[in-house]
Coordinates of C-alpha atoms and ligand atoms in Angstrom, one line a residue:
M282 CA 0.0 0.0 0.0
R283 CA 2.9 2.6 1.0
N284 CA 5.0 1.3 -2.1
T285 CA 1.9 2.1 -4.1
R286 CA 1.3 5.5 -2.7
L287 CA 5.0 6.6 -3.1
L288 CA 4.8 5.2 -7.1
V289 CA 1.6 7.4 -7.3
L290 CA 3.7 10.5 -5.8
L291 CA 6.6 9.8 -8.0
V292 CA 4.7 9.7 -11.4
A293 CA 2.3 12.9 -10.2
I294 CA 6.2 14.9 -9.7
V295 CA 7.2 13.5 -13.0
A296 CA 4.1 14.6 -14.6
I297 CA 4.1 18.1 -13.2
G298 CA 7.7 18.3 -14.1
V299 CA 7.2 17.2 -17.7
A300 CA 3.9 19.7 -17.9
A301 CA 6.3 22.5 -16.6
M302 CA 9.0 21.7 -19.4
G303 CA 6.4 22.0 -21.8
A304 CA 4.8 25.0 -20.7
A305 CA 8.4 26.5 -20.9
P306 CA 8.9 29.8 -23.0
R307 CA 9.9 28.7 -26.5
R308 CA 13.1 30.4 -26.2
P309 CA 15.5 31.9 -23.3
K310 CA 15.0 35.6 -22.8
P311 CA 15.8 38.1 -24.1
I312 CA 14.5 37.3 -27.6
T313 CA 17.2 38.7 -30.2
F314 CA 17.2 38.8 -33.8
P315 CA 19.6 38.1 -36.6
K316 CA 22.4 40.8 -37.7
N317 CA 21.3 43.5 -39.9
F318 CA 17.8 42.9 -39.4
L319 CA 15.6 45.6 -40.7
W320 CA 13.2 47.7 -38.1
G321 CA 11.1 50.3 -39.7
A322 CA 7.6 51.5 -40.6
A323 CA 5.8 51.5 -43.5
T324 CA 3.4 54.5 -45.4
A325 CA 2.1 54.9 -49.1
A326 CA 2.1 57.8 -51.4
H327 CA -1.9 58.2 -51.3
Q328 CA -2.2 57.8 -47.6
V329 CA 0.2 60.5 -46.3
E330 CA 1.3 62.9 -49.3
G331 CA -1.7 64.9 -49.8
G332 CA -2.3 66.6 -52.9
N333 CA -2.9 63.4 -55.3
Y334 CA -5.4 64.4 -57.6
N335 CA -4.7 62.3 -60.7
S336 CA -5.5 58.7 -59.8
D337 CA -8.6 56.5 -59.9
W338 CA -8.7 56.7 -55.9
Y339 CA -9.2 60.5 -56.1
Q340 CA -12.2 60.0 -58.6
W341 CA -13.6 57.3 -56.2
E342 CA -13.3 60.0 -53.4
L343 CA -15.2 62.3 -55.5
G344 CA -17.9 59.5 -56.1
G345 CA -18.6 59.5 -52.4
H346 CA -17.2 56.1 -51.9
T347 CA -15.0 57.0 -49.0
K348 CA -15.9 58.4 -45.6
D349 CA -13.4 61.3 -46.1
R350 CA -11.1 62.6 -48.8
A351 CA -7.5 62.1 -48.8
G352 CA -7.2 66.0 -49.3
L353 CA -4.2 66.9 -47.8
A354 CA -3.7 64.0 -45.6
D355 CA -0.4 64.3 -43.5
D356 CA 1.0 66.5 -46.1
S357 CA 4.0 64.1 -46.0
Y358 CA 4.6 65.6 -49.4
H359 CA 6.1 68.6 -47.9
L360 CA 6.9 66.8 -44.2
Y361 CA 8.8 63.8 -45.3
D362 CA 11.8 65.2 -43.4
T363 CA 10.0 65.5 -40.2
D364 CA 8.4 61.9 -40.7
F365 CA 12.0 60.6 -41.1
S366 CA 13.4 62.3 -38.2
L367 CA 10.6 60.8 -36.1
A368 CA 11.7 57.4 -37.6
Q369 CA 15.4 58.1 -36.7
Q370 CA 14.4 59.3 -33.4
M371 CA 12.6 56.1 -32.8
H372 CA 16.0 54.3 -34.1
H373 CA 14.6 52.5 -37.3
N374 CA 17.1 51.8 -39.8
S375 CA 14.5 51.4 -42.7
H376 CA 11.6 52.9 -43.9
R377 CA 8.7 51.8 -46.5
L378 CA 7.4 54.3 -48.8
S379 CA 5.5 54.4 -52.3
I380 CA 5.6 56.5 -55.1
E381 CA 2.9 57.7 -57.1
W382 CA 2.4 56.8 -60.7
S383 CA 0.1 59.4 -61.7
R384 CA 2.6 62.1 -60.3
I385 CA 5.5 60.7 -62.3
E386 CA 3.6 60.1 -65.6
P387 CA 0.6 62.2 -65.2
S388 CA -0.6 61.9 -68.9
Q389 CA 0.4 58.7 -71.2
G390 CA 4.2 59.0 -71.9
V391 CA 4.5 62.4 -70.3
W392 CA 7.1 62.2 -67.8
N393 CA 7.1 64.6 -64.8
W394 CA 10.8 65.4 -64.2
A395 CA 10.2 67.6 -61.3
E396 CA 8.3 64.8 -59.5
I397 CA 10.8 62.3 -59.8
K398 CA 13.5 65.1 -58.5
H399 CA 11.0 65.4 -55.5
Y400 CA 11.4 61.7 -55.1
R401 CA 15.0 61.7 -55.3
D402 CA 14.7 64.6 -52.5
V403 CA 12.8 62.5 -50.4
L404 CA 14.9 59.1 -50.7
K405 CA 18.1 61.1 -50.1
A406 CA 16.5 62.4 -47.1
A407 CA 15.5 59.1 -45.7
H408 CA 19.0 57.9 -46.3
D409 CA 20.4 61.0 -44.5
R410 CA 18.3 60.1 -41.4
G411 CA 20.0 56.5 -41.6
L412 CA 16.9 54.8 -42.9
K413 CA 17.4 52.2 -45.8
T414 CA 14.9 52.7 -48.6
M415 CA 11.9 50.0 -49.4
V416 CA 9.9 51.4 -52.3
T417 CA 6.7 50.4 -53.5
L418 CA 5.9 51.2 -57.4
H419 CA 2.3 50.6 -57.1
H420 CA 0.4 50.9 -53.8
F421 CA -3.2 50.5 -54.8
T422 CA -3.6 54.0 -57.0
T423 CA -3.6 53.9 -60.6
P424 CA -3.2 57.0 -63.1
I425 CA -6.7 58.1 -64.3
W426 CA -5.2 57.9 -67.7
V427 CA -4.8 54.1 -67.6
T428 CA -8.2 53.5 -65.9
D429 CA -9.7 55.4 -68.8
Q430 CA -8.2 52.8 -71.0
G431 CA -9.6 50.1 -68.9
G432 CA -7.0 49.9 -66.0
W433 CA -6.0 46.2 -64.9
T434 CA -8.5 44.6 -67.2
N435 CA -6.4 45.9 -70.1
A436 CA -3.3 43.8 -70.8
E437 CA -1.6 46.7 -72.1
T438 CA -1.3 47.9 -68.7
V439 CA 1.3 45.6 -68.0
T440 CA 3.3 47.2 -70.2
W441 CA 2.6 50.5 -69.2
F442 CA 3.9 49.6 -65.7
A443 CA 6.7 48.2 -67.0
Q444 CA 7.5 51.5 -68.9
Y445 CA 7.0 53.4 -65.5
T446 CA 9.2 50.9 -63.7
A447 CA 11.9 51.6 -66.2
R448 CA 11.7 55.5 -65.8
V449 CA 11.9 54.9 -62.1
V450 CA 14.7 52.8 -61.9
L451 CA 16.6 55.2 -64.2
G452 CA 15.4 58.1 -62.1
L453 CA 15.5 56.9 -58.5
G454 CA 17.4 53.3 -58.7
D455 CA 20.6 54.5 -56.7
L456 CA 18.8 55.6 -54.1
V457 CA 16.4 52.4 -53.4
D458 CA 17.7 49.8 -51.2
Y459 CA 14.7 47.6 -51.7
W460 CA 11.9 47.3 -54.3
L461 CA 8.0 46.1 -54.2
T462 CA 6.4 46.1 -57.2
V463 CA 2.9 45.9 -56.7
N464 CA 1.2 46.0 -53.0
E465 CA -1.3 43.1 -52.0
P466 CA -2.7 42.4 -55.8
N467 CA -5.2 39.7 -53.8
V468 CA -6.5 42.7 -51.7
M469 CA -6.7 45.0 -54.7
V470 CA -9.0 42.2 -56.6
L471 CA -10.9 41.5 -53.9
T472 CA -12.0 44.7 -52.9
G473 CA -12.1 46.5 -56.3
Y474 CA -13.2 43.5 -58.8
V475 CA -15.3 41.2 -56.4
V476 CA -16.9 43.0 -53.6
G477 CA -16.9 46.2 -55.3
L478 CA -15.7 48.7 -52.3
T479 CA -12.6 50.2 -54.1
P480 CA -11.8 51.4 -57.6
P481 CA -13.0 50.3 -60.2
G482 CA -16.0 49.5 -58.0
K483 CA -16.8 46.0 -60.0
T484 CA -18.2 42.7 -58.7
D485 CA -17.0 40.5 -61.5
L486 CA -15.1 37.1 -60.0
K487 CA -13.9 36.4 -63.6
Q488 CA -12.5 40.0 -64.3
G489 CA -11.0 39.9 -61.1
V490 CA -9.3 36.8 -61.6
Q491 CA -7.9 38.2 -65.0
V492 CA -6.7 41.3 -63.2
L493 CA -5.1 39.0 -60.6
A494 CA -3.2 37.4 -63.6
N495 CA -2.1 40.9 -64.9
L496 CA -0.9 42.2 -61.7
V497 CA 1.4 39.1 -61.4
K498 CA 2.5 39.6 -65.0
A499 CA 3.2 43.2 -64.3
H500 CA 5.3 42.0 -60.9
A501 CA 7.4 39.7 -63.1
K502 CA 8.0 42.2 -65.8
A503 CA 9.1 45.1 -63.5
Y504 CA 11.1 42.4 -61.8
N505 CA 13.0 41.6 -65.0
I506 CA 13.4 45.3 -65.8
I507 CA 14.8 46.1 -62.5
H508 CA 17.3 43.5 -62.7
D509 CA 18.4 44.4 -66.3
L510 CA 19.0 47.9 -65.3
I511 CA 20.5 47.1 -61.6
P512 CA 21.6 43.5 -61.6
S513 CA 22.2 43.4 -57.7
A514 CA 18.6 45.0 -57.1
R515 CA 16.5 43.3 -54.3
V516 CA 12.8 42.7 -55.7
G517 CA 9.6 41.5 -54.1
F518 CA 6.0 42.2 -53.7
A519 CA 4.1 42.9 -50.9
H520 CA 1.7 39.9 -50.1
H521 CA -1.1 40.1 -48.0
M522 CA -1.6 37.0 -45.9
R523 CA -4.2 36.1 -43.8
V524 CA -5.0 32.8 -41.9
F525 CA -8.3 31.1 -43.3
E526 CA -10.3 28.4 -40.9
G527 CA -13.6 26.8 -41.0
N528 CA -16.3 28.6 -39.1
S529 CA -17.7 25.5 -37.2
W530 CA -15.2 22.8 -36.0
W531 CA -18.1 20.1 -36.6
N532 CA -18.9 21.0 -40.3
P533 CA -16.3 19.5 -43.0
L534 CA -17.6 22.0 -45.8
D535 CA -16.1 24.8 -43.7
A536 CA -12.8 23.4 -43.4
L537 CA -12.5 22.2 -46.8
L538 CA -13.3 25.5 -48.1
A539 CA -11.0 27.5 -46.1
V540 CA -8.3 25.3 -47.3
F541 CA -9.0 26.1 -50.9
I542 CA -9.3 29.6 -50.2
D543 CA -6.4 29.6 -48.1
D544 CA -4.0 28.2 -51.2
F545 CA -5.7 30.6 -53.5
W546 CA -5.2 33.8 -51.1
N547 CA -1.8 32.9 -49.7
S548 CA 0.1 30.1 -51.7
Q549 CA -0.9 30.5 -55.5
I550 CA 1.0 33.5 -56.6
L551 CA 4.2 32.5 -55.0
R552 CA 3.7 29.0 -56.1
S553 CA 3.3 30.6 -59.9
L554 CA 6.4 32.6 -59.3
K555 CA 8.4 29.5 -58.2
T556 CA 7.4 27.6 -61.1
G557 CA 6.7 30.3 -63.9
H558 CA 3.4 28.8 -64.8
L559 CA 0.5 30.9 -63.6
K560 CA -2.2 29.2 -62.0
L561 CA -5.4 30.4 -59.8
S562 CA -7.8 28.3 -58.8
I563 CA -10.6 27.5 -56.5
P564 CA -12.5 24.4 -57.3
F565 CA -15.8 25.4 -58.9
L566 CA -15.1 29.0 -58.9
V567 CA -11.8 30.0 -60.3
D568 CA -9.8 28.5 -62.9
Y569 CA -6.9 30.2 -64.7
S570 CA -3.9 28.5 -66.1
E571 CA -1.0 30.1 -68.2
E572 CA 2.5 29.8 -69.0
V573 CA 4.0 32.9 -68.3
P574 CA 7.7 33.4 -69.8
G575 CA 10.0 35.2 -67.7
M576 CA 8.0 34.6 -64.6
K577 CA 9.9 31.7 -63.4
G578 CA 11.8 32.8 -60.2
A579 CA 11.0 36.3 -60.8
L580 CA 11.2 37.1 -56.8
D581 CA 14.2 37.7 -54.7
Y582 CA 12.2 37.9 -51.5
V583 CA 8.4 37.8 -50.0
G584 CA 6.9 41.0 -48.5
I585 CA 4.3 39.7 -45.9
N586 CA 1.5 42.2 -45.0
Y587 CA -0.2 40.3 -42.0
Y588 CA -3.0 41.4 -39.9
T589 CA -5.9 38.8 -39.0
R590 CA -7.5 35.8 -39.1
D591 CA -11.0 35.0 -41.1
L592 CA -13.6 32.0 -40.2
I593 CA -14.9 30.6 -43.5
K594 CA -18.7 29.6 -43.6
F595 CA -20.0 27.5 -46.6
D596 CA -23.5 28.3 -47.4
L597 CA -25.4 25.3 -48.8
G598 CA -28.4 27.4 -49.8
S599 CA -25.7 29.0 -52.6
P600 CA -22.5 26.8 -52.8
Q601 CA -20.8 29.6 -55.1
K602 CA -20.7 31.8 -52.2
F603 CA -19.4 31.9 -48.9
D604 CA -19.5 34.0 -45.5
I605 CA -16.0 35.5 -44.2
M606 CA -16.8 35.9 -40.7
T607 CA -14.6 36.6 -37.5
K608 CA -14.2 35.1 -34.1
V609 CA -16.2 36.4 -31.7
D610 CA -14.7 35.1 -28.5
A611 CA -11.3 37.0 -29.5
P612 CA -9.4 40.4 -29.0
H613 CA -10.4 42.6 -31.5
N614 CA -9.0 46.1 -33.1
D615 CA -11.0 49.2 -33.4
L616 CA -11.8 48.0 -36.9
G617 CA -13.2 44.6 -35.5
W618 CA -10.3 42.8 -37.0
E619 CA -9.1 39.8 -34.7
I620 CA -5.9 40.0 -33.1
Y621 CA -4.3 36.9 -33.7
P622 CA -0.4 37.2 -33.4
E623 CA -0.2 33.2 -33.9
G624 CA -1.1 33.8 -37.6
M625 CA 2.1 35.9 -38.2
Y626 CA 4.0 32.9 -37.4
K627 CA 2.1 30.6 -39.7
S628 CA 1.8 33.2 -42.6
I629 CA 5.8 33.5 -42.4
M630 CA 6.1 29.7 -42.2
K631 CA 4.1 29.3 -45.4
A632 CA 5.7 31.9 -47.4
S633 CA 9.0 30.6 -46.5
S634 CA 8.4 27.1 -47.6
F635 CA 8.8 28.4 -50.8
G636 CA 12.6 29.1 -50.3
W637 CA 12.7 32.9 -50.6
P638 CA 13.6 35.2 -47.6
V639 CA 10.9 37.1 -46.2
Y640 CA 10.3 40.6 -44.9
I641 CA 7.3 41.8 -42.8
T642 CA 6.3 44.8 -44.9
E643 CA 3.2 45.7 -42.9
N644 CA 1.6 44.7 -39.5
G645 CA 0.0 47.0 -37.4
I646 CA -3.3 47.9 -35.3
A647 CA -6.0 50.2 -35.5
D648 CA -6.0 51.2 -32.0
A649 CA -6.9 55.1 -31.4
G650 CA -6.8 54.8 -27.6
D651 CA -3.2 53.1 -27.9
T652 CA -4.1 50.9 -25.1
M653 CA -3.4 47.5 -27.2
R654 CA -0.4 48.5 -29.3
R655 CA 2.1 47.4 -26.9
Q656 CA 1.0 44.3 -26.4
F657 CA 0.3 43.7 -30.1
L658 CA 3.9 44.6 -31.0
C659 CA 5.4 42.3 -28.5
D660 CA 3.3 39.2 -29.5
H661 CA 3.6 39.6 -33.3
L662 CA 7.4 40.4 -32.8
K663 CA 7.7 37.0 -30.8
Q664 CA 6.0 35.1 -33.3
V665 CA 8.4 36.7 -36.1
S666 CA 11.0 35.5 -33.6
Y667 CA 9.7 31.7 -33.3
A668 CA 9.6 31.5 -36.9
I669 CA 13.2 32.5 -37.2
D670 CA 13.9 29.6 -34.6
D671 CA 12.3 27.1 -36.8
G672 CA 14.0 28.1 -39.9
A673 CA 12.9 31.1 -41.7
D674 CA 14.8 33.5 -42.9
V675 CA 13.2 36.7 -41.7
R676 CA 15.0 39.6 -42.5
G677 CA 13.1 42.6 -41.3
Y678 CA 9.8 44.0 -39.8
M679 CA 8.2 47.1 -41.0
H680 CA 5.0 48.3 -38.8
W681 CA 1.8 49.9 -40.6
A682 CA 2.4 52.7 -40.1
L683 CA 4.8 55.2 -39.5
I684 CA 1.8 57.9 -38.8
D685 CA -1.8 57.9 -38.7
N686 CA -2.8 58.1 -42.1
W687 CA -5.9 58.0 -44.6
E688 CA -7.3 54.6 -44.5
W689 CA -9.0 54.0 -47.8
I690 CA -12.7 53.7 -47.7
L691 CA -12.5 54.2 -43.9
G692 CA -11.2 57.8 -44.0
F693 CA -9.2 59.3 -41.6
A694 CA -10.9 57.5 -38.3
P695 CA -8.6 54.5 -37.9
R696 CA -5.4 55.4 -36.2
F697 CA -2.6 53.0 -37.0
G698 CA 0.3 55.3 -36.4
L699 CA 3.4 54.8 -34.2
V700 CA 3.1 58.5 -34.5
A701 CA -0.3 60.1 -33.9
V702 CA -1.3 63.0 -36.2
N703 CA -3.6 65.8 -35.5
Y704 CA -4.7 66.7 -39.0
D705 CA -6.0 70.3 -38.1
T706 CA -2.4 71.4 -37.1
Q707 CA -0.4 68.4 -38.9
Q708 CA 1.5 68.2 -35.3
R709 CA 3.0 64.6 -35.1
T710 CA 3.1 63.0 -31.5
I711 CA 5.1 59.5 -30.8
R712 CA 2.6 57.2 -29.1
P713 CA 4.0 55.6 -25.8
S714 CA 3.7 52.2 -27.5
A715 CA 6.0 52.7 -30.0
E716 CA 8.5 52.5 -27.5
I717 CA 8.5 48.8 -27.9
L718 CA 9.8 49.1 -31.4
S719 CA 12.0 51.7 -30.9
D720 CA 13.9 49.6 -28.2
A721 CA 13.7 46.5 -30.6
A722 CA 15.2 48.6 -33.2
A723 CA 17.8 50.2 -30.8
T724 CA 18.8 46.7 -29.3
N725 CA 17.9 44.5 -31.8
S726 CA 16.1 42.3 -29.1
L727 CA 12.7 42.3 -27.3
R728 CA 13.8 43.3 -23.8
L729 CA 10.7 45.3 -23.1
C730 CA 8.5 42.5 -23.8
K731 CA 7.4 39.9 -21.0
Ligands
GAL875 C1 -3.3 47.2 -46.1 C2 -2.9 48.2 -47.1 C3 -2.3 49.7 -46.3 C4 -3.2 50.0 -45.1 C5 -3.5 48.9 -44.2 C6 -4.4 48.9 -43.2 O1 -4.2 46.5 -46.7 O2 -1.6 47.8 -47.8 O3 -2.6 50.6 -47.3 O4 -4.4 50.6 -45.3 O5 -4.0 47.8 -45.0 O6 -5.6 49.3 -43.3

């Protein structure tokens, strides 16, 4: 009897020990990042510059489809040096920004050299502040002269984008450290051609898939042009990745659909760039296949924009459609997006399984009260470090955004900035939570995160 009790006690002690080992942190403190890691934040031309009146988005605003008009936005067209000083003050060593096609080529074949000179000044100012530059060539806005001719549904746009790219490389190439061709082709297509909330406001999946194909081709063409002109260039695109899961654990159709959507949304563009064969598919919904010359391997790194997770609900009543929901019993940001840090790890592992290095090109939170951003930053950066531990070659993290800015159809209300902006005065104030990223940048570690 006594022996049995002793044995039970021993087993219990061992079990507790094993459980405690299992609960141990994944890596010893402090968490550190690889040498030369890029630390910074991102912006996009139309969201911060102000005075952009020559693109489809401006027309969309005039059409009353957005909560506010971008107008002067953050006036970063003039205040860029102030912005970069703030980044420098926060110990950032890099900055992602976009340049506006409709400024550089205001009408077809007409090149505005003053604007190219302006962007030279901007990029030089960034370098002067110790910031490596990551430049996006297309961040959602398209010149009116392009959209007047069919926009991204027109295959010619791929050529026009390539011509614009060549001019930019010749004009700015010496000042660009990292290139991003297009921002979030999947989001552009979903919002502009499937749900119709952004320009051109279409609800035509078939056309959307053609546009997605054109955007991928535009990326590949731009990739090759940049490399022809600057062989050592580093060229990626900003890929919006999300986690998709079935809405009901007991419904296998939800889970199966989530698998298809996940593959379409997160993996198919990357796979196509790997193989050179552009294949986009969701059973019964999307089926596109084309061999694209020059596309195989047209990527030096994957830029990941990661924000949240979605739950997919299959609709038996109309199987061609499905609902996208958010997990109710979970934390959410001011816009109702679920805060799901593990999704950062999952997205990185998925992207890096294709063999390219990864940079986080966007990740952030709408948090006007600045009550959640601290934890958000720690939790997401930890997930980045876990992915690195598990073999992913992650080389940088750019937070969305450096400053509050105009958030497309949602206008000025969402506050994503490390820096708060008073739009009446253009006064910029660093938010307390920005300290997490500043300290990470200064020490290349997460010593402020518990
Ligand atoms: C991304 C987009 C950014 C920014 C961010 C937060 O999809 O690239 O421009 O708007 O979402 O909403």
